[in-house]
Amino acid sequence: MVSQQVGEAENATPRATGKRHRLLAMLFVTVVITYLDRSNLSIAATAIGRQLALTPTQLGLVFSAFGWSYALLQIPGGMLVDRTRPRLMMAAIVGLWSLATILQGFAGAFIALLSLRVLLGVLEAPAYPTLNRVVTTWFPDSERARAIAIYTSGQYVGLAFLTPLLVLTQERFGWHGVFVLTGLVGVVWAFVWYALYRDPSDAQGINQQELDAIRAGGGLVELGEAGNANAARRRYTASDWRAVLGNRKLWGVYVGQIAVTSTLWFFLTWFPTYLVKYRHMDFLKAGFMAAVPFLAAFVGILVSGLLSDWMIRRGASATVARKVPIVSGLLLSTAIVGANYVETPSMVIVFMAIAFFGSGFASITWVLVSSMAKKELLGLTGGMFNLMGNLSSICVPIVIGLLVKGDDFAPALVFMSAVGVVGALSYLFVVGRIERIE
């Protein structure tokens, strides 16, 4: 009788809800939209270059213009994230950058297009620091790499499946339609985000057991609680800046992130042009074949996140569990140089897919910000991390534009491979042990 009553009491205890897992769908969609608005230019670039008579150097400048403002505003954007709630922040910036995207469809000159890409970078700057704050608030340490892998995969799977759609849109409505379509999707999503997102302590459908589980596992639930709102608005001190700028481990992560994002920015900018102009593929065929490396990257990041968290659960240290996928992925990304030594389109795509799989496999790096940053400096550290990583969005398009001579694209791929080697060495010899900075 007593044992029956104990069993009934245990059954009466409510289980933890799974609100955080459903939240991942929102983060995933947000990342898909973010990267559609960054990469739509790569789809339209050939037609734009022809209509506006752009040289390869000018095209490289337009490709990089987003990165100028996006990278430079990462620290101010990260500081803003430490002082605002994700619900309002994300809705506002998604809506505004989507309007800037629509306007790009009406740009009639080089300067106008360049300026609108700069504006897009300004408005997207707080996006990833905001997403990182959300996942650090909602997920315990043992689930964070997987969560980051799932929402980050949106940058690959969205482009893999939607690149052919954008190609068909351009065929039907011209390059202007590509920007109008992607911009309208973002405007709608801004309203959806504001209507649905809440911090953990304010969310509907979450119980105390889930909040306790997140908190006990290292999730910083308190970042979303109203009682800490004023603390988040304090001024940064010299000690705060030293924690972000003067730490050797973080500098190793920063350099490594430049390498990880360099491969991504090649695919977001020059890749379709490389296939059409330098590998002489038909535009429609190139659009569909370009989806293959993005699918490979999608698989890479999902496998990486699952593997890393599995290693944590099996007792591996955070250092081993996080570094193994990142270093392995960076080394795989160097396979991009193999495209210089093959002639058939299918083999070119094979080497590109291997390289982009590696880039995806290495792309759980945001988990290091969650694991290493001082708790009260998540936004500032995330901003610095994203600033350094997105220096590649400035440099890679321009460097490639300068390295390409005539029909010879080979030096650009050698450069991309070398960057991957540098990133792997940074993680191996500079980052050291992964632990929170106190």
PDB file of C-alpha atoms in Angstrom, residues 6-16 207 209:
ATOM      1  CA  VAL A   6       4.789   6.501  -3.325  1.00  0.00           C
ATOM      2  CA  GLY A   7       4.403   5.441  -6.963  1.00  0.00           C
ATOM      3  CA  GLU A   8       1.253   7.545  -7.316  1.00  0.00           C
ATOM      4  CA  ALA A   9       3.082  10.528  -5.805  1.00  0.00           C
ATOM      5  CA  GLU A  10       5.943  10.109  -8.241  1.00  0.00           C
ATOM      6  CA  ASN A  11       3.528   9.866 -11.160  1.00  0.00           C
ATOM      7  CA  ALA A  12       1.795  13.012  -9.917  1.00  0.00           C
ATOM      8  CA  THR A  13       5.044  14.968 -10.156  1.00  0.00           C
ATOM      9  CA  PRO A  14       4.885  16.862 -13.462  1.00  0.00           C
ATOM     10  CA  ARG A  15       7.613  16.194 -15.977  1.00  0.00           C
ATOM     11  CA  ALA A  16       9.677  18.987 -17.423  1.00  0.00           C
ATOM     12  CA  ASN A 207       6.791  24.644 -16.273  1.00  0.00           C
ATOM     13  CA  GLN A 209      10.639  21.665 -13.822  1.00  0.00           C
TER      14      GLN A 209
END
